[in-house]
Coordinates of C-alpha atoms in Angstrom, one line a residue:
X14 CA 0.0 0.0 0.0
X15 CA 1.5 3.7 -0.8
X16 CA 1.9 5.5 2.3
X17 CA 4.2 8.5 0.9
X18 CA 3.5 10.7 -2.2
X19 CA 6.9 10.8 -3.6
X20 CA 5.6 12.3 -6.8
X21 CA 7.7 15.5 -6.4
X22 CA 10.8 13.4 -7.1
X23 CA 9.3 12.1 -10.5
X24 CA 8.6 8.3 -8.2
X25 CA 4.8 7.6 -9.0
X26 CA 4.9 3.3 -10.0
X27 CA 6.9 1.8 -7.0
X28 CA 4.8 0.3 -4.0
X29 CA 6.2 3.1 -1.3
X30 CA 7.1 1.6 2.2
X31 CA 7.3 4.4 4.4
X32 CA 9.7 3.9 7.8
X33 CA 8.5 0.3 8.2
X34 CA 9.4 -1.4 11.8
X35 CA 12.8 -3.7 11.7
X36 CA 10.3 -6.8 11.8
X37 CA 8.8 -5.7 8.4
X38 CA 12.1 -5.4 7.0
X39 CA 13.8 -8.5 8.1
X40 CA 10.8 -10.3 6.3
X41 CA 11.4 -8.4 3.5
X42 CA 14.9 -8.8 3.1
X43 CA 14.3 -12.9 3.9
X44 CA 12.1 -12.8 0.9
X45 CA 13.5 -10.8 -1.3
X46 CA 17.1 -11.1 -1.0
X47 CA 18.2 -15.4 -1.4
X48 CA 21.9 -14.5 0.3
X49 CA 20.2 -12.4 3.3
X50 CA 19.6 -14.7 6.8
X51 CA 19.4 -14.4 10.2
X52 CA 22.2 -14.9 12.8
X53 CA 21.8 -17.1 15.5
X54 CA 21.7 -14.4 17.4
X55 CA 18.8 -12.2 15.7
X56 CA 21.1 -9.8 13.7
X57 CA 19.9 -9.7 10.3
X58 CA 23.3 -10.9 7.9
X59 CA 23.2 -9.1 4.8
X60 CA 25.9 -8.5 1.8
X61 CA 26.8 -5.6 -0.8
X62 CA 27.7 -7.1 -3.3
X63 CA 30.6 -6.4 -5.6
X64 CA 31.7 -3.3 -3.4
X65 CA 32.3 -4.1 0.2
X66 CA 34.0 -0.8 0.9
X67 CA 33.5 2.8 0.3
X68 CA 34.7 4.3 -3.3
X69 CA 35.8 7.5 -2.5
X70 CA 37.5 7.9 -6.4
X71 CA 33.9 8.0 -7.6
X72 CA 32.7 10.7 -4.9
X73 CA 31.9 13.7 -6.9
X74 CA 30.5 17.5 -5.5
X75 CA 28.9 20.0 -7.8
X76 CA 30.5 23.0 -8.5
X77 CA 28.2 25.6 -7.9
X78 CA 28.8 29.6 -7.0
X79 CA 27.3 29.3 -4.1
X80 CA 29.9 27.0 -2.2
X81 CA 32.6 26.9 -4.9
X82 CA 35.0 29.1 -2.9
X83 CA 34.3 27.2 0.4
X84 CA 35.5 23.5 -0.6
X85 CA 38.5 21.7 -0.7
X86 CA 38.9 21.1 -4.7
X87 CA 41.4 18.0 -5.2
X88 CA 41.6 14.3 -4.5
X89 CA 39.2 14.2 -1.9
X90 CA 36.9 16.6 -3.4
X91 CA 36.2 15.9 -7.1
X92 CA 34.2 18.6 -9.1
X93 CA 31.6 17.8 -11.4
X94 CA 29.1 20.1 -13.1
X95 CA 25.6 20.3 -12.0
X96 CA 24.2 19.2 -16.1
X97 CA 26.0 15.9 -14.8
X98 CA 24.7 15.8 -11.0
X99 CA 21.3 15.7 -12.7
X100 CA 21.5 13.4 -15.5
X101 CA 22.7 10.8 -12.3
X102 CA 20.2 11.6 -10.6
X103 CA 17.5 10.8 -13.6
X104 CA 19.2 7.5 -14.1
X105 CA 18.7 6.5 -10.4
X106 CA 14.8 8.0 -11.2
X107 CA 14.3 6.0 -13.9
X108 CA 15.5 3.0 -11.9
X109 CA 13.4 3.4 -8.8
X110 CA 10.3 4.1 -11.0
X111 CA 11.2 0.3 -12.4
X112 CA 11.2 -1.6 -9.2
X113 CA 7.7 -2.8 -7.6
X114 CA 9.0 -1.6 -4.1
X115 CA 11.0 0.7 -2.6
X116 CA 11.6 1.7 0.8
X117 CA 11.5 5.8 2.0
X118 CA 13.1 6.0 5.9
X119 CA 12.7 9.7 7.4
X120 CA 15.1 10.1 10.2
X121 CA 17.3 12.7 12.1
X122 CA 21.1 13.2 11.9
X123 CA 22.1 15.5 14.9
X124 CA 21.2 14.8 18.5
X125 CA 21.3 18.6 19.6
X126 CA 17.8 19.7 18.8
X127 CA 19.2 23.1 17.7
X128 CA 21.3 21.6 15.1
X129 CA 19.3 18.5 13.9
X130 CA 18.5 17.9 10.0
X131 CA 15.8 16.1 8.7
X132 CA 17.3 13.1 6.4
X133 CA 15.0 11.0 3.7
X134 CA 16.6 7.9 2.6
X135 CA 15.0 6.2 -0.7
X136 CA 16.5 2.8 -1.8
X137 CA 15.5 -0.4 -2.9
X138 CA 17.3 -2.9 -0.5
X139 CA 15.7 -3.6 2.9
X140 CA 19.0 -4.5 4.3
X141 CA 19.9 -0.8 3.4
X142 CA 16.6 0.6 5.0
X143 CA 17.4 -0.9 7.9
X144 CA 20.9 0.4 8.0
X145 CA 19.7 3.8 7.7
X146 CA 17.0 3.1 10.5
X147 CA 20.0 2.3 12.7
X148 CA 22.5 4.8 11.7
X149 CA 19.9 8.1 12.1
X150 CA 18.2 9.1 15.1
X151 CA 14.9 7.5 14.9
X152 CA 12.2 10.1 15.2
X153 CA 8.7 9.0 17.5
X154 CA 5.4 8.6 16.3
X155 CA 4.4 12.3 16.5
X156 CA 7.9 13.6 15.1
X157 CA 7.2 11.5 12.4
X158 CA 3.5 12.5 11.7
X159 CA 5.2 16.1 12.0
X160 CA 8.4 15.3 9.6
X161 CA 7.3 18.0 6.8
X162 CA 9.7 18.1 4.4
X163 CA 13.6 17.1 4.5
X164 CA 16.5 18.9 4.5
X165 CA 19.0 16.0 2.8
X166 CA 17.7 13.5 0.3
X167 CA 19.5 10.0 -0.3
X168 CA 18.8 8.1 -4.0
X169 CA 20.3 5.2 -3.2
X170 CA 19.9 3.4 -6.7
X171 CA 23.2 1.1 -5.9
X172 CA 21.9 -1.7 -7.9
X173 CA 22.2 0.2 -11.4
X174 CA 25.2 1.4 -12.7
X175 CA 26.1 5.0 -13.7
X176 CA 26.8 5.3 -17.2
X177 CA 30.7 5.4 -17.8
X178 CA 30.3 7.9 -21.0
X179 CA 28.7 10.5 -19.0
X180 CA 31.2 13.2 -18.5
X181 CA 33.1 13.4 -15.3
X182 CA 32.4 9.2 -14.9
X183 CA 35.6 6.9 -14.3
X184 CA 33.9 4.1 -13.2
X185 CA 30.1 2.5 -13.4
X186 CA 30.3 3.8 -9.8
X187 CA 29.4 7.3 -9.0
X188 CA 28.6 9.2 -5.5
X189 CA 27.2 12.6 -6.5
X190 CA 26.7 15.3 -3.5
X191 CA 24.6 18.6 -4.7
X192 CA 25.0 20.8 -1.6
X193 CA 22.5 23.7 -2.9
X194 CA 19.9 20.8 -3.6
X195 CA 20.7 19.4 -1.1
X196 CA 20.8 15.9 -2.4
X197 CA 22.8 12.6 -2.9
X198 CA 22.9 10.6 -5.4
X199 CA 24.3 6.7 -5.4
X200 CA 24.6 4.6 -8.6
X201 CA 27.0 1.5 -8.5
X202 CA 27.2 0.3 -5.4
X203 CA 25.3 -1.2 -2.6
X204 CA 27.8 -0.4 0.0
X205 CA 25.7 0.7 3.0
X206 CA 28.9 2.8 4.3
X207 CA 28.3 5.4 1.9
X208 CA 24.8 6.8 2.8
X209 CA 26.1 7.5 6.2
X210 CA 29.7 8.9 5.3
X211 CA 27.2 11.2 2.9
X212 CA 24.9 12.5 5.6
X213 CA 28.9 12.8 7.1
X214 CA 30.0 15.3 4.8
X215 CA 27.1 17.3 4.5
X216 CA 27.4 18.2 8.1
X217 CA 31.1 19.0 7.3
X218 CA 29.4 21.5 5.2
X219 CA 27.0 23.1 7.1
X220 CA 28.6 23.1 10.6
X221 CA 31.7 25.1 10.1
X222 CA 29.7 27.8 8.6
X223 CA 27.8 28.2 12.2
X224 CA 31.4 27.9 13.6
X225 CA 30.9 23.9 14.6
X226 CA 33.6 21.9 14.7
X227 CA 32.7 18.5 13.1
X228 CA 34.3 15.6 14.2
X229 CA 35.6 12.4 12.6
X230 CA 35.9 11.3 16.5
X231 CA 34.1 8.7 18.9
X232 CA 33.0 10.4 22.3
X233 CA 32.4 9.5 25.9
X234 CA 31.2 11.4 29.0
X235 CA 31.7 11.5 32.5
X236 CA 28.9 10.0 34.2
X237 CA 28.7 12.6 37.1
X238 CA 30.0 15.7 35.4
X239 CA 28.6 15.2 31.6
X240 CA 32.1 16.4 30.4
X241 CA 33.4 14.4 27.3
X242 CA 36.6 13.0 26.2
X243 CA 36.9 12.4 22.3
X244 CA 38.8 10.4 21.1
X245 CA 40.3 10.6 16.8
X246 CA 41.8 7.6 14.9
X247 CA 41.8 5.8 11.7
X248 CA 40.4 2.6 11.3
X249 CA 41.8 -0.3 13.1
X250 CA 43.3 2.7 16.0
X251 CA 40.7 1.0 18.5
X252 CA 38.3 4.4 18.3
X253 CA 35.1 1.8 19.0
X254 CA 37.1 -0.2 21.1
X255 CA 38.0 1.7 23.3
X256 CA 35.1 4.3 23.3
X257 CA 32.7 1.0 24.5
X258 CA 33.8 1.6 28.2
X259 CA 31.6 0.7 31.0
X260 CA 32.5 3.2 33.4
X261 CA 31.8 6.1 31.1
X262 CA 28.9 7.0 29.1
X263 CA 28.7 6.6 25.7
X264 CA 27.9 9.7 23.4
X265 CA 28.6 8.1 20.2
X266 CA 31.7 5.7 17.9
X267 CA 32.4 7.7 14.7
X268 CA 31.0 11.3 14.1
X269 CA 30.4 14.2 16.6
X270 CA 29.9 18.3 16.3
X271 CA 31.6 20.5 19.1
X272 CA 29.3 23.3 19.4
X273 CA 29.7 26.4 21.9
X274 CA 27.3 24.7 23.6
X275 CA 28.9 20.7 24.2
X276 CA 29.7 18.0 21.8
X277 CA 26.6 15.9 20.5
X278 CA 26.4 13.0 18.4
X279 CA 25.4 13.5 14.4
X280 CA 24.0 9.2 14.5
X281 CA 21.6 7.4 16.1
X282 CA 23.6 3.7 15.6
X283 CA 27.4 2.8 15.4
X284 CA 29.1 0.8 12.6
X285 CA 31.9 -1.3 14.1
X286 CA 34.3 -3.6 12.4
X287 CA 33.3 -7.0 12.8
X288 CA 37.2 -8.4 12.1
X289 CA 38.2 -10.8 15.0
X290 CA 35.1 -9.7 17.4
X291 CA 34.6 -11.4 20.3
X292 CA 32.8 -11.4 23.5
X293 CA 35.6 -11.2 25.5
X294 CA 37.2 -8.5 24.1
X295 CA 34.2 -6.4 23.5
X296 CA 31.3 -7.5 25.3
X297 CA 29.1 -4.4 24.7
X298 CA 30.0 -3.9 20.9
X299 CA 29.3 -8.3 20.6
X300 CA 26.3 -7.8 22.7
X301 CA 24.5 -5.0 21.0
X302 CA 24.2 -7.4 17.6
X303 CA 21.7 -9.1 18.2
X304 CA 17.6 -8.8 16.5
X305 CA 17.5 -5.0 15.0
X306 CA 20.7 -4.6 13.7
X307 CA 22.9 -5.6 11.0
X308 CA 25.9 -7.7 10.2
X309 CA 27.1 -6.8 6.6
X310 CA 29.9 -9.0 4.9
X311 CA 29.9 -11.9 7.7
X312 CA 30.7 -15.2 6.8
X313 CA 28.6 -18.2 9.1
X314 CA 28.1 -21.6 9.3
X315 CA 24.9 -24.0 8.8
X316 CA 23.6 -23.0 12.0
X317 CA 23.9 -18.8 11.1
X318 CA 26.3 -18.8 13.7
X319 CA 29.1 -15.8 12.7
X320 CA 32.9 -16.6 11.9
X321 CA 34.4 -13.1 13.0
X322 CA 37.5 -14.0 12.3
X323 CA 37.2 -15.2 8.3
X324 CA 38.0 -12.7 6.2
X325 CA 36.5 -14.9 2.9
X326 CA 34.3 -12.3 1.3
X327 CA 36.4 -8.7 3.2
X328 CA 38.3 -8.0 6.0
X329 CA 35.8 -4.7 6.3
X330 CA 32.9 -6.6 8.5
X331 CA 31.0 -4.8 9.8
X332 CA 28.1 -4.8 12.4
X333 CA 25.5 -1.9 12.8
X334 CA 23.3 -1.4 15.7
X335 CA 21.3 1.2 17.7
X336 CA 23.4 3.1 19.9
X337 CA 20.6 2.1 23.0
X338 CA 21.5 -1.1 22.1
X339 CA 24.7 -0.3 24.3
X340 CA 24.2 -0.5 28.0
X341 CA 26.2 2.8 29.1
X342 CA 25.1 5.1 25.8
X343 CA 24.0 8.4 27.0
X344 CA 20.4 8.8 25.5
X345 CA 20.0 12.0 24.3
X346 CA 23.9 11.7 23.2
X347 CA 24.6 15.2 23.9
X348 CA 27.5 16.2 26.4
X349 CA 29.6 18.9 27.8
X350 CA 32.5 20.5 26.4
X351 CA 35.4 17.8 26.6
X352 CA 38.5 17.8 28.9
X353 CA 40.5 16.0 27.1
X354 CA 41.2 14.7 23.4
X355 CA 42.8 11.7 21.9
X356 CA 44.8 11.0 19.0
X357 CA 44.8 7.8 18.8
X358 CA 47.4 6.0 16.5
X359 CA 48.0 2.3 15.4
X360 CA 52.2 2.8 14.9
X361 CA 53.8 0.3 13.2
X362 CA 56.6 1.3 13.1
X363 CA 57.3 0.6 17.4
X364 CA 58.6 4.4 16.8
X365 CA 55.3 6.5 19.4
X366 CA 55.3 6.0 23.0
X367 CA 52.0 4.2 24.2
X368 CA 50.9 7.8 25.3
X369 CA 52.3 11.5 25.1
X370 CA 51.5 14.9 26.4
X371 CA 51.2 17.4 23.3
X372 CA 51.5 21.3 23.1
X373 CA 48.8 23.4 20.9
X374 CA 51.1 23.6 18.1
X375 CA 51.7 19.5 18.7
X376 CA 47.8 18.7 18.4
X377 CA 47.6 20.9 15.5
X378 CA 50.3 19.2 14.0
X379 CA 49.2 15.5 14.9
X380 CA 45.0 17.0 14.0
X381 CA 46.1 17.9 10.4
X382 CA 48.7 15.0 9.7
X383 CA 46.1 12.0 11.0
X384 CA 48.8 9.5 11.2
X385 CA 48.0 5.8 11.3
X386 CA 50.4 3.0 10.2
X387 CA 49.3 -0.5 8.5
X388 CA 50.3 -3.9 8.0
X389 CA 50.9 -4.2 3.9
X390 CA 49.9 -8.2 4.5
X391 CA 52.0 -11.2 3.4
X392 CA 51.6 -11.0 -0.5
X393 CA 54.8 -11.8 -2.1
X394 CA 56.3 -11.7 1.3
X395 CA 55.6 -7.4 1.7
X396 CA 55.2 -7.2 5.7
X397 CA 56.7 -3.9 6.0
X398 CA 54.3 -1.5 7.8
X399 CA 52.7 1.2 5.4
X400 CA 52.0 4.7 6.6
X401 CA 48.7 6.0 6.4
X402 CA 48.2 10.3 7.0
X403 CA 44.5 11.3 6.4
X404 CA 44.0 15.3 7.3
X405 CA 41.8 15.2 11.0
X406 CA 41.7 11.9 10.9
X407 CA 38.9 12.2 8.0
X408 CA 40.3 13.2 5.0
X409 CA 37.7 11.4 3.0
X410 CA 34.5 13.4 4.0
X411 CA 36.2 16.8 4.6
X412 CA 34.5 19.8 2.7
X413 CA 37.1 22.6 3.7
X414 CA 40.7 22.7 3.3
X415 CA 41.7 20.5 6.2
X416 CA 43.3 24.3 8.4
X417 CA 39.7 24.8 8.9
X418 CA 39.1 22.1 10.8
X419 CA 42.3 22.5 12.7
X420 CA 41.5 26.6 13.2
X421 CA 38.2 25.7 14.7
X422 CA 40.0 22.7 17.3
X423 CA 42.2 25.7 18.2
X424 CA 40.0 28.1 19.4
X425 CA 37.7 25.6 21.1
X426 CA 41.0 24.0 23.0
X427 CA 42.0 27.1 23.9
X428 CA 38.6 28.3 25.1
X429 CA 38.2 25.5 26.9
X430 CA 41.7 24.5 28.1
X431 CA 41.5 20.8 27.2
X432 CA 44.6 18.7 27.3
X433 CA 45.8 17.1 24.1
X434 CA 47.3 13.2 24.3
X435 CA 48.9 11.2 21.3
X436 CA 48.0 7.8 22.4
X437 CA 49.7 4.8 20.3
X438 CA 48.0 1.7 20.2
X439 CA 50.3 -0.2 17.5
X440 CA 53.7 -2.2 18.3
X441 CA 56.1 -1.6 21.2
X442 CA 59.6 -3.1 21.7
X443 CA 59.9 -2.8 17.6
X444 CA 58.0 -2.4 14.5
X445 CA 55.8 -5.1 12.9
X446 CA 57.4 -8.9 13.0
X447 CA 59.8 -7.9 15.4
X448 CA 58.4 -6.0 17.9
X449 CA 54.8 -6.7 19.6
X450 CA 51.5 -5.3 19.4
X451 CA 50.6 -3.2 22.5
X452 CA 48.2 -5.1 24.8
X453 CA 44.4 -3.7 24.5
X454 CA 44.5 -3.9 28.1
X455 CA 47.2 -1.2 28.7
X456 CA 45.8 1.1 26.1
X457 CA 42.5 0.6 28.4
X458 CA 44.6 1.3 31.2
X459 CA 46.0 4.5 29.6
X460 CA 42.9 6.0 28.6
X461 CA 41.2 5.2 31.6
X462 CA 44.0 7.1 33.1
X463 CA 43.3 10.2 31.3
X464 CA 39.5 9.8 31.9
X465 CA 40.8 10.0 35.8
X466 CA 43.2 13.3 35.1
X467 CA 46.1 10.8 36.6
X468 CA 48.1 11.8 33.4
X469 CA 48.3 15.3 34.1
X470 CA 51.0 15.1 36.5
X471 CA 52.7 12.1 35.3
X472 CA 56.5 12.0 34.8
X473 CA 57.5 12.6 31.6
X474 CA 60.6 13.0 29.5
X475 CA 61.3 15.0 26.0
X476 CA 61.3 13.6 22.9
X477 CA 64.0 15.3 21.1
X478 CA 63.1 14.2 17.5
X479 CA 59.3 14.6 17.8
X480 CA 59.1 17.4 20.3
X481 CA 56.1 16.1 22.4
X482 CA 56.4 14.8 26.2
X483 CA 56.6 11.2 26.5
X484 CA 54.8 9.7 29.8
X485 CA 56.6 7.1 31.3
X486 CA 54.8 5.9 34.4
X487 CA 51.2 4.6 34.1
X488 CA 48.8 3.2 36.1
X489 CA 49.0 -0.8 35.2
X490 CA 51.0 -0.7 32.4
X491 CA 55.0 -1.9 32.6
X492 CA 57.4 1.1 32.8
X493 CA 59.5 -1.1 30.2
X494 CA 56.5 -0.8 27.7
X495 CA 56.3 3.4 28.1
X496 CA 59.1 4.4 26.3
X497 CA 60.2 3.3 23.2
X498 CA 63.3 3.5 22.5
X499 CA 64.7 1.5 25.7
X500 CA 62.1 -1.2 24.8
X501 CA 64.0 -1.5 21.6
X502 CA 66.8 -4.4 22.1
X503 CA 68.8 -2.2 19.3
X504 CA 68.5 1.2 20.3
X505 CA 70.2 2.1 16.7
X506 CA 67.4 0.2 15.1
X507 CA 64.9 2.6 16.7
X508 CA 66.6 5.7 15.9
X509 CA 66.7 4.8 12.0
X510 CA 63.1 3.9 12.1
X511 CA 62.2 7.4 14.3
X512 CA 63.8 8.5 11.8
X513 CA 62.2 7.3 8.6
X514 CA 58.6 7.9 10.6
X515 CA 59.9 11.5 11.1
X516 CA 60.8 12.3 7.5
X517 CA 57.1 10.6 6.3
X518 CA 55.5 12.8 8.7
X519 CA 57.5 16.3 6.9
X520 CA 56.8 14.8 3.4
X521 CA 53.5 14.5 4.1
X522 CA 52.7 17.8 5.8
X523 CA 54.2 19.6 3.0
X524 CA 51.0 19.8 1.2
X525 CA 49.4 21.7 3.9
X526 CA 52.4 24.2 4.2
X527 CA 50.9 26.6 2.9
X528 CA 48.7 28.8 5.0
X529 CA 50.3 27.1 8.1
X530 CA 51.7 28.9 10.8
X531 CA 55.3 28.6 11.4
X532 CA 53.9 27.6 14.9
X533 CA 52.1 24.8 14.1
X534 CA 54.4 23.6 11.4
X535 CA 57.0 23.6 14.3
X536 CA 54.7 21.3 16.3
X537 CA 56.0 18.3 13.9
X538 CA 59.1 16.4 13.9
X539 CA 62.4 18.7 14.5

């Protein structure tokens, strides 16, 4: 039965299902979709298809007057005219007026009522429906009855391809953002990731331009203050980890606005990798997947029961789920100004301390770089760790040159006097195959140490190459483990890889030079 006139968009044949419960949609996707099942724990296993990962080559902006001048033109932001933003988004018309059903989900992305936006998904797949349902904010009854119109608009017409002769196409795969229009287009793949990353850089749009700070960041709070702590870091840093702590409150895993007001969460659901889950490393993330979320990529056995650690179809599992579906979330997941920020950092290279004090110019330095280090993997016997710099930690949905971003920490660190840590949860005692990978439980221990303020006072001692102030005492975790170069059995080895870390860091920061101060470019390696 149609239950939404969504004749404005030119959609008048599909059979319109308009926010249906999770219930409806499971059946749906049982029915519809052969390779979608049911875990035996109630989560509803679904795939994407060819694409198991975002495509961020394909993601295109409009160039328009209106915001030409305020986005960052390049790699990360590819132009494309709007003649071409609207041909896409007839293709992914025409295909939604050919299917018998599609599914429409009105929701919320913001959790500060004075900053909220009204988001309309439209797609075809009830896995991705229910995706949505769990990434937004789900409105009630009465906000929905009340929803009006929306302020963002999602095609999602993954299924059909975008047609690689229209100009400014590279692929059959193209992610087309109209900011004045305020609409996104998707055409070639089914990757659920990149609805929510889309509704992501919109907000990295509008926010800045109020004097928000957005935040690729999770976020806890104090449970008796409400102040937060927020922690950056690139995937596979232990962001989601190590933000699923019972003793604080959870704001949110992934994305966050600091306003002059707090720091409030943009989703209603987190998206945690799957990889190697378990429920004795993360009980709360395990837990929370379970009936009404959504395990995407999983590989299980006859009896549906998930194999976290086989990597068969991606190593990019993932497992989506209401953010009340974790015991300690803070509900509304809005929260005071933070005390303290984290950089968190997956070295390597065994070159970072497990945890070190930084200066302003330091955490503008370490903001913009967004250093991470990965494991290039055993083909043709490559193990050497790769370094990984992505500007604030979010390279991929930033809208303004990255000094924006890092202008707007600034002022709110300085307004608010928060203390800045680098916190490295990679190798210790050496880089990859030699040294070891830094126990989860001491990075625990660390951040629960900064949670406490027990850092602030901690011993420390200079790092002469990187300039920051290493800690070397923590609460349970081995003094040996703190600082890295005595945990090195070759202390020469560790100076030539400092070293090489320090000269990838300058290379890399290069292309932000300009427009830098010589005070922050001095927070960097000497």
């Amino acid at each position: 039965m149609r239950t939404l006139d969504l004749s404005a968009y030119g959609i008048e044949h599909a059979e319109i299902l308009h926010n249906p419960p999770p219930s409806q949609l499971y059946i749906e996707a049982i029915r519809h979709e052969p390779d979608s099942s049911i875990s035996d724990t109630g989560a509803l296993i679904a795939y994407s298809g060819e694409k198991t990962g975002r495509s961020p080559g394909d993601k295109r902006i409009v160039s328009n007057p209106e915001s030409h001048d305020d986005i960052w033109w390049g790699d990360v932001n590819i132009a494309i005219d709007e003649e071409t933003f609207l041909t896409n988004r007839e293709r992914a018309l025409d295909y939604l007026n050919l299917c018998d059903r599609i599914y429409v989900v009105d929701a919320f992305a913001g959790w500060d009522p004075n900053e909220r936006i009204k988001v309309r998904v439209i797609c075809t797949r009830p896995y991705h429906a229910l995706f949505m349902h769990t990434m937004l904010i789900r409105p009630t009854d009465e906000e929905l009855a009340d929803f009006g119109e929306p302020d963002f608009t999602i095609f999602n017409a993954g299924r059909f391809p975008a047609n690689r002769y229209t100009e400014g196409m590279t692929s059959k795969t193209s992610i087309d953002v109209c900011f004045e229009d305020q609409e996104m287009v998707i055409l070639g793949t089914e990757y659920a990731g990149e609805m929510k990353k889309g509704v992501f850089t919109l907000m990295h749009y509008l926010m800045p331009k109020k004097g928000h700070l957005s935040m690729h960041c999770s976020a806890t709070a104090d449970p008796e203050t409400n102040l937060s702590v927020v922690l950056f870091g690139l995937s596979g840093t232990g962001k989601t980890t190590l933000s699923a702590d019972p003793h604080r409150k959870l704001i949110g895993d992934d994305e966050h606005v600091w306003t002059d007001r707090g720091v409030f969460n943009i989703e209603g659901g987190c998206y945690a990798k799957a990889i190697g889950l378990s429920a004795e490393d993360e009980p709360d993330i395990f837990n929370a997947l379970h009936f009404g979320s959504v395990l995407e990529n999983v590989v299980y056995d006859e009896k549906h029961r998930v194999d976290y650690s086989d990597v068969t179809i991606t190593q990019n599992t993932r497992g989506a789920y209401p953010i009340e579906f974790i015991p300690n979330a803070l509900i509304p997941c809005v929260a005071g100004h933070p005390t303290d920020i984290i950089f968190l950092t997956c070295d390597a290279f065994g070159v970072l301390p497990p945890v070190a004090k930084l200066s302003e110019a330091q955490a503008m330095y370490h903001f913009i770089s967004g250093y991470t280090a990965k494991v290039a993997g055993t083909e043709m016997g490559v193990t050497e760790p790769q370094a990984t710099f992505s500007a604030c930690f979010g390279a991929p949905f930033l809208v303004n040159h990255p000094s924006r971003y890092a202008e707007l920490l600034a002022e709110k660190m300085k307004n608010h006097e928060v203390n800045v840590w680098l916190v490295n949860t990679g190798w210790a005692g050496g880089g990859y195959g030699v040294g070891s990978r830094i126990k989860l439980r001491y990075s625990r221990a660390i951040v629960e140490a900064i949670y406490g303020g027990r850092l602030v006072g901690a011993p420390t001692i200079k790092d002469e190459l990187f300039g920051f102030d290493t800690v070397t005492n923590c609460p349970s975790v081995p003094d040996e483990v703190m600082t890295p170069r005595n945990a090195w059995a070759d202390a020469s080895a560790y100076d030539a890889a400092a070293d090489n870390l320090a000269t990838l860091f300058r290379e890399n920061f290069q292309r932000y030079a300009d427009g830098t101060s010589a005070e922050v470019k001095g927070g960097g390696p000497s």
